[in-house]
Amino acid sequence: MKNSTLLFSALPAALLLSACNTTATESKPAAAGQLAATPLPVISPVLPADAQFHEPFSLESLQHDFDVFSWESFVALNWPAASVGVADTSVNIGQKPGAVTVWQTYKESRDIFLPDGATPPPWGKDLPPPSVCGDQDLPVLNQIAKVPNNVLDESAEPFQTGPLVDQNGQYTRFEILTNDVMFNYIAEKNLYSKSGQEAFGKKADFPFGTDSQVGSIMLKASWKVLGKNDNPEKFHTTRAYVYDNPDEHAGVKAACKLQTVGLVGFHIGTKLKGNPQWIWSTFEHVDNAPTQGEAINKKHYNYYKPNCTDCAAVNTPPPRPWNPGNPYTQPSQVMRVIALDKPTKELNASYQAALEKLVPGSVWVNYELISTQWPTKAGSKTDPTGAPAPAFLANTTLETYIQGTVRQTSSSCIQCHNNATMTSGKFSDFTYLLQRAQ
Amino acid sequence: MDIMSTFVGLSSVLTGFAQDILAPRLDTTNIKNLYLQSWTENIAQETGDANLVNTILQQYAELQAAGKSDEEIGEQLMNGNNSSAFVLACQKLIFLWYMGAWPDVNAQPGTETGGVTTSSLLSAESYTSGLVWQVMQAHPMGDSNYRYGYWAEQPPALSDYTGN
């Protein structure tokens, strides 16, 4: 690793970064027979504050380094939690199936943006579940301090592009969360309410990480209700209130059911020093969908039925009206449009091998990085998107219907979030969350 | 002579944009590849001289190696003893970088306009990559990287766009 700041002062910001945290990326030799001669990455509960870059710099080398950062973040965020936002270092990731992870203790959007712009409860405290859920008793999943009130209250993908329906005819559920750094900024600046945003009167600027301090992180997760033909041992699962929110679509009646759900998609947005466009990592369950142009070699996918003659057209949303309360909806027929590139596949294999070695049978070997989007010209004065690489990035569970390579139309994290504003119309620093303020 | 680096150097002299704007070290579009290919093929086809592009690149490389300034190189290329086909090829390269399109020049000497130039876009990416948007300190129609409300703010300085 080099401190690139000293060597390449004229290069884009992504090249100027270096990090102190070596814990998470030191390599150790692989066991005999595992990915011959390729050192396995260390699996660490330490959330990386920054990425580490290795010379010689190129698009490919930097993509690799950001992909490693993504995996380090994924592992640390999915480590079992000891308390709110803190990893339980007495166990390994994968050792306690169904354990609440670090990120699951973060602040959900429904606990931040309250009716009438009310002040949200402080970090570590959440609202009770909707009253319709009230008579059901969510079991205490572990000993963490946070009230375990997992509520999945969203059934539509971002921008209302449509719901995603699994092979059992059930709507996929979504949630958005922030870490303490991001939440505290929102709370301290009163950005949880429309009036607070109006009084703030300027652009949001969430804290970025330093060499040793983690900065703002925002997360999106997608979950499927586990049912027929789903093997719970292949998913990170949790018990959650699956809530049909009448505010989402006309005709939806409030309903709530305690369900076992499996993680199928995971976005991580991290604000790093020198990268005001944030770094965007996206992961999926390996059985979600086949890739166009590649072999369809699994009998079961979460969102694709092989050899189907009467399925919905590929990557088209179900017809309206949308109602997650319907007992059955025709499943979505999903395919990945942009294939994972070879280096990312190799990195995935390396991390999956390390996870398997750490805890044989770990559910986490069933997850893969799709890619990491980062700005190649982070400091550009003329292009606030910073020329992202790769240009397009989509998660088949979160951007199912806007995959592709058409500018301004197909999914690109930075390009899209670059347009995010608060309710006041001021730039909200790459998050649409602040639009939820009342 | 490294063809691509010579092509980028020549393009910088002709367009007035810095080389690292035309061909950033971390180049996500690699539009330069498309332009070099298009320029080479079209000039060969239109002039019947498969070596003309190489002649231009060679002359640029020699002037550059001789320590000439960009301005002097531009003068030599466009106003020296070069043929009209040579000069027109250089002009078409400028057009290509600015418009992302290949020009078809129909000169009509003696008319009020002197003729008419039509053009064909190379690709959607060449459209958005056109330098014309940069010198306008604006964005292509239907494709903006600016943020909501940008129209109420002063654009960055022209030098930020050109790199000079």
XYZ file of C-alpha atoms in Angstrom:
602
model
C 0.000 0.000 0.000
C 1.221 3.476 -0.808
C 0.289 6.821 0.552
C -0.743 8.074 -2.832
C -1.255 11.650 -1.647
C 2.480 12.183 -1.701
C 3.008 10.744 -5.120
C 0.164 11.835 -7.334
C -0.980 15.241 -6.286
C -2.513 15.933 -9.703
C -4.631 12.810 -9.861
C -8.341 12.536 -9.080
C -9.374 12.297 -5.472
C -9.958 8.587 -5.629
C -6.271 8.178 -6.283
C -5.272 10.530 -3.527
C -6.731 8.463 -0.762
C -4.984 6.174 1.568
C -6.062 4.569 4.780
C -4.607 3.582 8.091
C -6.817 0.618 8.748
C -4.752 -2.375 7.783
C -6.567 -4.830 9.997
C -9.218 -5.768 7.554
C -7.162 -6.272 4.438
C -4.064 -8.087 5.535
C -4.015 -11.450 3.897
C -3.100 -14.806 5.256
C -2.266 -17.976 3.341
C -5.148 -20.100 2.131
C -5.619 -23.633 3.326
C -4.302 -26.245 0.948
C -6.689 -26.828 -1.915
C -8.554 -23.563 -1.478
C -8.242 -21.173 -4.389
C -4.762 -22.484 -5.013
C -2.054 -19.989 -4.113
C -4.546 -17.143 -3.664
C -4.420 -15.694 -0.164
C -7.833 -15.510 1.408
C -8.946 -12.174 2.764
C -9.214 -11.703 6.496
C -12.794 -11.680 7.723
C -13.010 -8.878 10.241
C -15.725 -7.182 12.307
C -13.913 -3.857 11.865
C -15.878 -1.471 9.685
C -13.392 0.143 7.304
C -13.209 3.906 7.567
C -11.643 4.166 4.133
C -10.486 2.124 1.181
C -6.865 1.213 0.611
C -5.319 1.770 -2.789
C -2.481 -0.094 -4.391
C -0.141 1.010 -7.139
C 0.008 1.033 -10.072
C -3.260 2.918 -10.285
C -5.708 2.193 -13.061
C -9.457 1.909 -13.464
C -9.141 -1.814 -12.870
C -6.902 -1.580 -9.805
C -9.031 1.085 -8.168
C -12.194 -0.856 -8.936
C -10.642 -3.838 -7.182
C -9.660 -1.757 -4.175
C -13.144 -0.286 -3.869
C -14.626 -3.780 -4.267
C -12.471 -4.976 -1.380
C -13.745 -2.027 0.636
C -17.295 -3.115 -0.217
C -16.703 -6.646 1.006
C -15.018 -5.426 4.186
C -18.024 -3.205 4.833
C -20.485 -6.000 4.064
C -18.774 -8.383 6.458
C -18.515 -5.861 9.282
C -22.091 -4.635 8.880
C -23.421 -8.187 8.857
C -21.455 -9.233 11.910
C -23.699 -10.223 14.841
C -24.382 -7.209 17.030
C -23.450 -6.971 20.699
C -25.227 -3.660 21.175
C -26.535 -0.910 18.967
C -24.044 -0.379 16.152
C -21.399 -2.538 17.833
C -20.172 -5.927 16.643
C -20.077 -8.905 18.963
C -16.454 -9.917 18.662
C -16.971 -12.991 20.813
C -18.496 -14.745 17.812
C -17.754 -14.932 14.110
C -19.997 -13.859 11.302
C -22.172 -16.806 10.348
C -21.744 -18.506 13.688
C -25.186 -17.518 15.009
C -27.742 -18.003 12.222
C -30.509 -15.449 12.444
C -28.559 -13.209 14.827
C -29.352 -9.522 14.554
C -26.530 -7.918 12.628
C -24.794 -4.618 13.289
C -26.691 -2.829 10.538
C -30.046 -4.129 11.733
C -29.559 -2.047 14.859
C -29.196 1.119 12.777
C -31.974 3.687 12.527
C -34.790 2.876 10.125
C -36.371 5.672 8.132
C -39.755 5.070 9.769
C -38.106 5.983 13.081
C -36.645 9.232 11.747
C -39.319 10.952 9.686
C -42.386 11.083 11.893
C -45.872 12.497 11.397
C -45.998 16.293 11.680
C -42.206 16.450 11.757
C -42.018 15.235 15.335
C -38.628 14.785 16.938
C -37.380 11.224 16.409
C -36.320 9.122 19.357
C -32.564 9.255 20.009
C -30.050 6.782 18.630
C -30.703 3.350 20.057
C -34.384 3.986 20.719
C -37.116 3.200 18.233
C -40.828 3.636 17.891
C -43.174 0.802 18.704
C -44.508 -1.082 15.679
C -47.761 0.039 14.065
C -50.761 -0.616 16.271
C -52.078 -3.224 13.861
C -48.993 -5.280 14.714
C -49.378 -4.670 18.397
C -50.928 -7.858 19.621
C -48.195 -10.008 18.198
C -45.152 -10.661 20.244
C -41.866 -10.412 18.371
C -39.426 -12.666 20.167
C -36.275 -11.170 21.559
C -33.660 -12.218 19.073
C -30.633 -11.576 21.197
C -29.480 -9.518 24.125
C -28.868 -6.274 22.341
C -30.242 -3.174 23.910
C -32.358 -2.001 20.985
C -36.027 -2.809 21.133
C -36.338 -5.540 18.504
C -39.197 -4.081 16.536
C -38.177 -4.913 12.970
C -40.925 -3.515 10.797
C -40.826 -3.907 7.043
C -43.249 -1.264 5.875
C -42.220 -0.744 2.251
C -43.247 -2.916 -0.655
C -42.250 -0.771 -3.616
C -38.870 -0.200 -5.171
C -37.338 3.267 -5.307
C -39.126 5.771 -7.557
C -42.243 3.634 -7.669
C -40.892 1.594 -10.548
C -42.925 -1.302 -9.200
C -43.038 -4.044 -6.629
C -40.907 -7.160 -6.890
C -42.826 -10.404 -6.481
C -41.056 -13.635 -5.546
C -41.723 -17.129 -6.864
C -44.277 -17.676 -4.116
C -46.313 -14.718 -5.318
C -45.326 -12.535 -2.372
C -44.144 -8.933 -2.437
C -40.515 -8.295 -1.552
C -40.109 -5.870 1.348
C -37.644 -3.029 1.707
C -36.129 -0.844 4.365
C -33.728 2.085 4.495
C -31.450 2.749 7.444
C -28.720 5.144 8.550
C -25.798 4.723 10.879
C -25.291 6.914 13.940
C -23.144 9.477 12.118
C -25.775 10.117 9.505
C -28.684 9.983 11.926
C -27.038 12.346 14.379
C -26.445 14.886 11.613
C -30.127 14.704 10.673
C -31.183 15.033 14.300
C -28.775 17.840 15.215
C -29.680 19.926 12.160
C -33.412 19.238 12.546
C -33.539 17.799 9.051
C -36.182 15.293 10.093
C -38.927 17.863 9.546
C -39.944 20.145 6.693
C -39.763 23.178 8.956
C -36.307 22.161 10.122
C -35.100 21.800 6.555
C -36.530 25.198 5.661
C -34.786 26.805 8.621
C -31.529 25.007 7.787
C -31.561 26.907 4.501
C -28.507 25.387 2.843
C -27.236 22.215 1.239
C -26.812 19.149 3.407
C -23.259 17.928 3.875
C -23.080 14.705 5.830
C -19.847 13.912 7.692
C -17.362 11.829 5.759
C -15.011 9.295 7.226
C -11.489 10.062 8.292
C -8.544 7.705 8.346
C -9.744 6.199 11.597
C -13.350 7.310 11.990
C -16.231 5.847 10.031
C -18.357 8.457 8.299
C -21.966 8.529 7.171
C -23.481 5.266 5.985
C -26.909 4.677 4.516
C -28.304 1.263 3.738
C -31.104 -0.287 1.773
C -32.122 -3.876 2.348
C -34.571 -6.106 0.536
C -36.153 -9.152 2.115
C -38.335 -11.948 0.850
C -40.860 -13.776 2.942
C -39.581 -17.318 3.185
C -42.045 -19.904 2.054
C -42.506 -22.827 -0.282
C -39.290 -23.986 -2.002
C -37.175 -21.553 0.014
C -34.401 -23.045 2.087
C -33.989 -20.850 5.188
C -30.498 -22.234 5.709
C -29.348 -20.408 2.574
C -30.446 -16.955 3.772
C -29.637 -14.536 6.477
C -33.022 -14.534 8.147
C -34.834 -12.469 10.685
C -38.272 -12.347 12.237
C -40.023 -9.143 11.310
C -43.382 -7.485 11.229
C -44.324 -7.503 7.568
C -46.611 -4.519 7.416
C -48.965 -3.585 4.593
C -48.804 0.175 4.694
C -52.042 1.879 3.553
C -50.046 5.017 2.753
C -48.127 3.259 -0.020
C -50.840 2.603 -2.587
C -54.547 3.230 -2.891
C -56.598 0.298 -1.740
C -54.012 -1.142 0.618
C -55.469 -2.023 3.992
C -53.316 -1.919 7.079
C -52.263 -5.405 8.018
C -49.339 -6.899 9.810
C -47.950 -10.365 10.117
C -44.944 -11.684 11.929
C -42.866 -13.491 9.323
C -39.508 -15.075 8.777
C -37.822 -13.157 5.999
C -34.593 -13.773 4.132
C -32.148 -11.115 2.984
C -31.987 -10.924 -0.819
C -30.478 -7.505 -1.523
C -28.246 -5.005 0.241
C -27.047 -1.539 -0.717
C -24.326 0.293 1.190
C -23.717 3.997 0.584
C -20.627 5.298 2.378
C -19.304 8.836 2.411
C -15.535 8.677 2.260
C -12.984 11.418 2.559
C -12.298 12.928 -0.839
C -15.345 11.248 -2.379
C -18.274 13.635 -1.945
C -20.294 11.483 -4.344
C -20.183 8.631 -1.789
C -19.157 5.045 -2.536
C -21.959 2.688 -3.565
C -21.726 -1.025 -2.915
C -24.437 -3.469 -3.801
C -24.828 -7.125 -2.849
C -27.342 -9.823 -3.647
C -28.291 -13.337 -2.775
C -26.651 -15.654 -5.298
C -29.953 -17.324 -6.222
C -31.858 -14.161 -7.137
C -31.825 -14.311 -10.919
C -29.788 -15.546 -13.880
C -27.841 -13.178 -16.056
C -28.781 -12.449 -19.634
C -26.262 -14.114 -21.920
C -25.061 -16.538 -19.269
C -26.124 -20.088 -18.460
C -29.396 -20.605 -16.624
C -28.130 -23.487 -14.566
C -30.071 -23.447 -11.322
C -33.322 -25.239 -10.716
C -34.541 -22.564 -8.371
C -34.149 -18.817 -8.398
C -35.784 -16.390 -6.022
C -37.085 -14.237 -8.875
C -36.930 -16.317 -12.050
C -38.691 -19.440 -13.211
C -36.678 -21.444 -15.752
C -38.423 -22.795 -18.846
C -41.528 -20.791 -18.112
C -43.962 -20.243 -20.953
C -46.650 -18.236 -19.207
C -44.564 -15.986 -16.958
C -44.571 -12.221 -17.052
C -42.201 -10.638 -19.560
C -38.662 -10.365 -18.226
C -38.022 -7.332 -16.034
C -41.491 -5.873 -16.253
C -43.380 -4.799 -13.143
C -46.725 -6.401 -12.293
C -49.779 -4.586 -13.548
C -51.469 -2.089 -11.263
C -53.139 -1.858 -8.859
C -50.306 -2.821 -6.551
C -51.314 -4.279 -3.247
C -48.942 -6.246 -1.026
C -51.966 -7.529 0.860
C -53.078 -9.668 -2.066
C -52.675 -13.317 -1.132
C -50.961 -14.053 -4.459
C -49.535 -11.982 -7.294
C -48.011 -13.322 -10.483
C -44.265 -13.622 -9.786
C -41.782 -11.270 -11.397
C -39.563 -12.831 -14.026
C -36.199 -11.215 -13.432
C -32.872 -11.406 -15.212
C -29.689 -9.496 -14.539
C -28.920 -7.260 -17.477
C -25.299 -6.340 -16.761
C -23.107 -9.318 -15.941
C -20.672 -9.251 -13.069
C -17.170 -8.699 -14.367
C -14.511 -11.373 -14.017
C -12.408 -9.694 -11.288
C -15.512 -9.166 -9.167
C -16.486 -12.810 -9.567
C -12.985 -13.803 -8.485
C -13.116 -11.509 -5.475
C -16.515 -12.930 -4.540
C -15.116 -16.453 -4.693
C -12.246 -15.400 -2.478
C -14.468 -13.861 0.195
C -16.965 -16.720 0.020
C -14.110 -19.192 0.545
C -12.874 -17.181 3.526
C -16.369 -17.069 5.039
C -16.772 -20.814 4.525
C -13.399 -21.469 6.075
C -14.240 -19.332 9.098
C -17.627 -20.972 9.683
C -18.391 -24.005 7.524
C -21.923 -23.804 6.183
C -22.134 -20.055 6.759
C -25.149 -18.449 5.100
C -22.927 -15.588 4.016
C -21.328 -17.641 1.244
C -24.688 -17.204 -0.487
C -24.150 -13.502 -1.037
C -22.160 -11.784 -3.736
C -20.958 -8.323 -4.588
C -22.474 -7.054 -7.827
C -20.111 -4.096 -8.040
C -19.025 -0.862 -6.410
C -19.684 2.485 -8.038
C -17.177 5.247 -7.296
C -16.236 8.628 -8.764
C -13.200 8.679 -11.041
C -13.060 12.486 -10.921
C -14.303 13.088 -7.419
C -13.035 16.659 -7.308
C -14.329 17.751 -10.704
C -15.609 21.313 -10.689
C -17.651 20.797 -13.824
C -19.189 17.386 -13.233
C -20.735 16.899 -9.787
C -21.237 13.206 -10.494
C -17.457 12.789 -10.713
C -17.641 10.479 -13.753
C -18.749 7.296 -11.990
C -17.262 3.887 -12.625
C -18.916 1.673 -13.569
C -21.299 3.981 -15.376
C -24.309 1.809 -14.477
C -25.044 -0.345 -11.480
C -28.244 -2.098 -10.520
C -29.370 -4.560 -7.894
C -31.979 -6.936 -9.312
C -34.031 -6.638 -6.118
C -33.864 -2.873 -5.779
C -33.608 -1.589 -9.341
C -35.228 -4.525 -11.087
C -36.990 -2.557 -13.775
C -34.405 0.108 -14.532
C -31.427 -2.090 -15.333
C -29.483 -1.303 -18.477
C -27.089 1.165 -20.047
C -29.217 4.095 -21.133
C -27.998 7.345 -19.600
C -30.448 9.221 -17.415
C -32.753 6.205 -17.524
C -30.927 3.090 -16.381
C -29.824 2.654 -12.808
C -26.710 4.547 -11.768
C -26.410 5.225 -8.049
C -24.405 8.441 -8.273
C -26.174 9.824 -11.313
C -29.547 9.299 -9.670
C -28.702 10.426 -6.151
C -26.927 13.496 -7.543
C -30.403 14.931 -8.065
C -31.617 14.355 -4.511
C -33.006 17.326 -2.636
C -34.655 18.098 0.651
C -38.244 19.285 0.804
C -36.808 22.798 0.665
C -35.327 22.104 -2.776
C -31.778 22.330 -1.440
C -29.313 19.589 -2.307
C -29.586 16.775 0.233
C -26.128 15.240 -0.300
C -27.000 12.179 -2.334
C -29.889 10.931 -0.224
C -33.580 10.959 -0.970
C -34.353 10.148 2.644
C -34.769 13.802 3.556
C -37.693 14.019 1.148
C -39.632 11.937 3.667
C -39.777 14.757 6.183
C -43.228 16.001 7.146
C 5.418 7.007 -32.177
C 2.615 5.937 -29.876
C -0.415 6.504 -32.071
C -2.939 7.173 -29.310
C -0.820 9.565 -27.279
C 0.114 11.427 -30.472
C -3.545 11.573 -31.459
C -4.501 12.969 -28.050
C -1.693 15.535 -28.234
C -2.760 16.606 -31.711
C -6.382 16.789 -30.595
C -5.433 18.964 -27.662
C -3.623 21.432 -29.907
C -6.496 21.578 -32.366
C -9.351 21.816 -29.860
C -7.775 23.959 -27.162
C -8.671 21.448 -24.460
C -6.075 19.969 -22.137
C -5.023 16.407 -22.836
C -6.250 15.148 -19.475
C -9.701 16.505 -20.274
C -9.799 14.754 -23.627
C -8.254 11.562 -22.308
C -8.325 11.384 -18.512
C -6.026 8.907 -16.898
C -9.093 7.157 -15.481
C -11.061 7.174 -18.698
C -14.546 5.743 -18.262
C -15.769 6.452 -21.790
C -12.617 6.047 -23.919
C -14.242 8.216 -26.526
C -10.773 8.856 -27.944
C -10.687 5.312 -29.307
C -13.907 5.840 -31.218
C -12.719 9.191 -32.557
C -9.336 7.914 -33.722
C -10.955 5.017 -35.509
C -13.619 7.191 -37.095
C -11.160 9.863 -38.162
C -8.773 7.330 -39.657
C -11.405 5.412 -41.577
C -13.393 8.386 -42.832
C -10.414 10.393 -43.971
C -9.009 7.405 -45.836
C -12.320 6.776 -47.490
C -13.042 10.382 -48.400
C -9.587 11.298 -49.682
C -8.475 7.958 -51.041
C -5.244 8.536 -49.151
C -4.877 5.808 -46.543
C -1.722 7.470 -45.233
C -2.981 11.025 -44.707
C -3.897 10.573 -41.033
C -0.492 9.105 -40.353
C 1.151 12.019 -42.150
C -0.700 14.489 -39.930
C 0.201 12.613 -36.776
C 3.814 12.389 -37.886
C 4.025 16.109 -38.559
C 2.504 16.876 -35.171
C 4.954 14.532 -33.463
C 7.920 16.157 -35.179
C 6.795 19.685 -34.289
C 6.153 18.656 -30.734
C 9.544 16.975 -30.476
C 11.128 20.141 -31.806
C 9.827 21.994 -28.780
C 7.249 24.106 -30.587
C 4.467 25.610 -28.540
C 0.895 24.479 -29.043
C 0.142 27.716 -30.804
C 3.076 27.315 -33.157
C 2.120 23.729 -33.889
C -1.422 24.768 -34.681
C -0.162 27.474 -37.032
C 2.113 25.035 -38.821
C -0.555 22.421 -39.215
C -3.299 24.676 -40.447
C -1.422 27.411 -42.286
C 1.803 25.822 -43.430
C 2.481 24.301 -46.757
C 0.075 21.492 -46.168
C -2.498 20.427 -48.714
C -6.141 21.433 -48.519
C -6.965 17.788 -47.804
C -4.514 17.875 -44.884
C -6.068 21.036 -43.471
C -9.607 19.786 -43.999
C -8.766 16.558 -42.182
C -7.591 18.619 -39.224
C -10.746 20.722 -39.343
C -12.880 17.624 -39.415
C -11.081 16.301 -36.366
C -11.936 19.514 -34.536
C -15.551 19.128 -35.600
C -15.566 15.526 -34.429
C -14.328 16.388 -30.940
C -16.691 19.320 -30.555
C -19.833 17.740 -31.964
C -19.263 14.024 -31.483
C -20.338 13.736 -35.098
C -18.651 13.209 -38.445
C -19.062 16.191 -40.802
C -19.941 16.091 -44.449
C -18.760 19.342 -45.994
C -20.403 20.439 -49.215
C -18.500 23.517 -50.250
C -20.291 25.838 -52.664
C -17.854 28.618 -53.469
C -19.453 31.871 -54.421
C -22.699 31.286 -52.572
C -23.791 33.414 -49.655
C -22.955 30.759 -47.067
C -20.097 29.141 -48.911
C -21.808 25.809 -48.699
C -23.395 23.588 -46.143
C -22.101 21.069 -43.602
C -24.215 18.208 -42.379
C -23.110 15.641 -39.866
C -23.849 12.197 -38.439
C -23.549 11.379 -34.768
C -21.213 8.510 -34.004
C -23.083 7.332 -30.935
C -25.204 8.438 -28.013
C -22.020 8.644 -25.973
C -20.284 10.845 -28.549
C -23.287 13.170 -28.399
C -22.931 13.693 -24.673
C -19.141 13.825 -24.938
C -19.112 16.701 -27.424
C -16.856 19.538 -26.328
C -19.410 22.022 -27.542
C -21.335 21.536 -24.315
C -18.221 22.232 -22.315
C -17.399 25.519 -24.001
C -21.025 26.527 -23.610
C -20.600 25.767 -19.880
C -23.834 23.869 -20.241
C -25.044 20.330 -20.799
C -26.407 18.316 -23.699
C -30.146 18.494 -24.222
C -31.718 15.628 -22.331
C -28.574 14.723 -20.442
C -27.359 16.682 -17.464
C -24.971 15.858 -14.664
C -25.855 19.087 -12.895
C -27.991 19.131 -9.803
C -31.499 20.364 -9.333
C -31.457 24.159 -9.243
C -28.154 24.549 -11.115
C -29.737 27.112 -13.390
C -29.854 29.584 -10.530
C -26.097 29.434 -10.018
C -23.107 30.684 -11.975
C -21.451 27.877 -13.937
C -17.808 27.047 -13.220
C -15.168 29.075 -15.061
C -14.509 28.177 -18.686
C -10.959 27.214 -17.754
C -12.358 24.506 -15.487
C -14.010 22.961 -18.497
C -11.119 23.257 -20.929
C -8.400 22.465 -18.427
C -6.399 25.453 -19.645
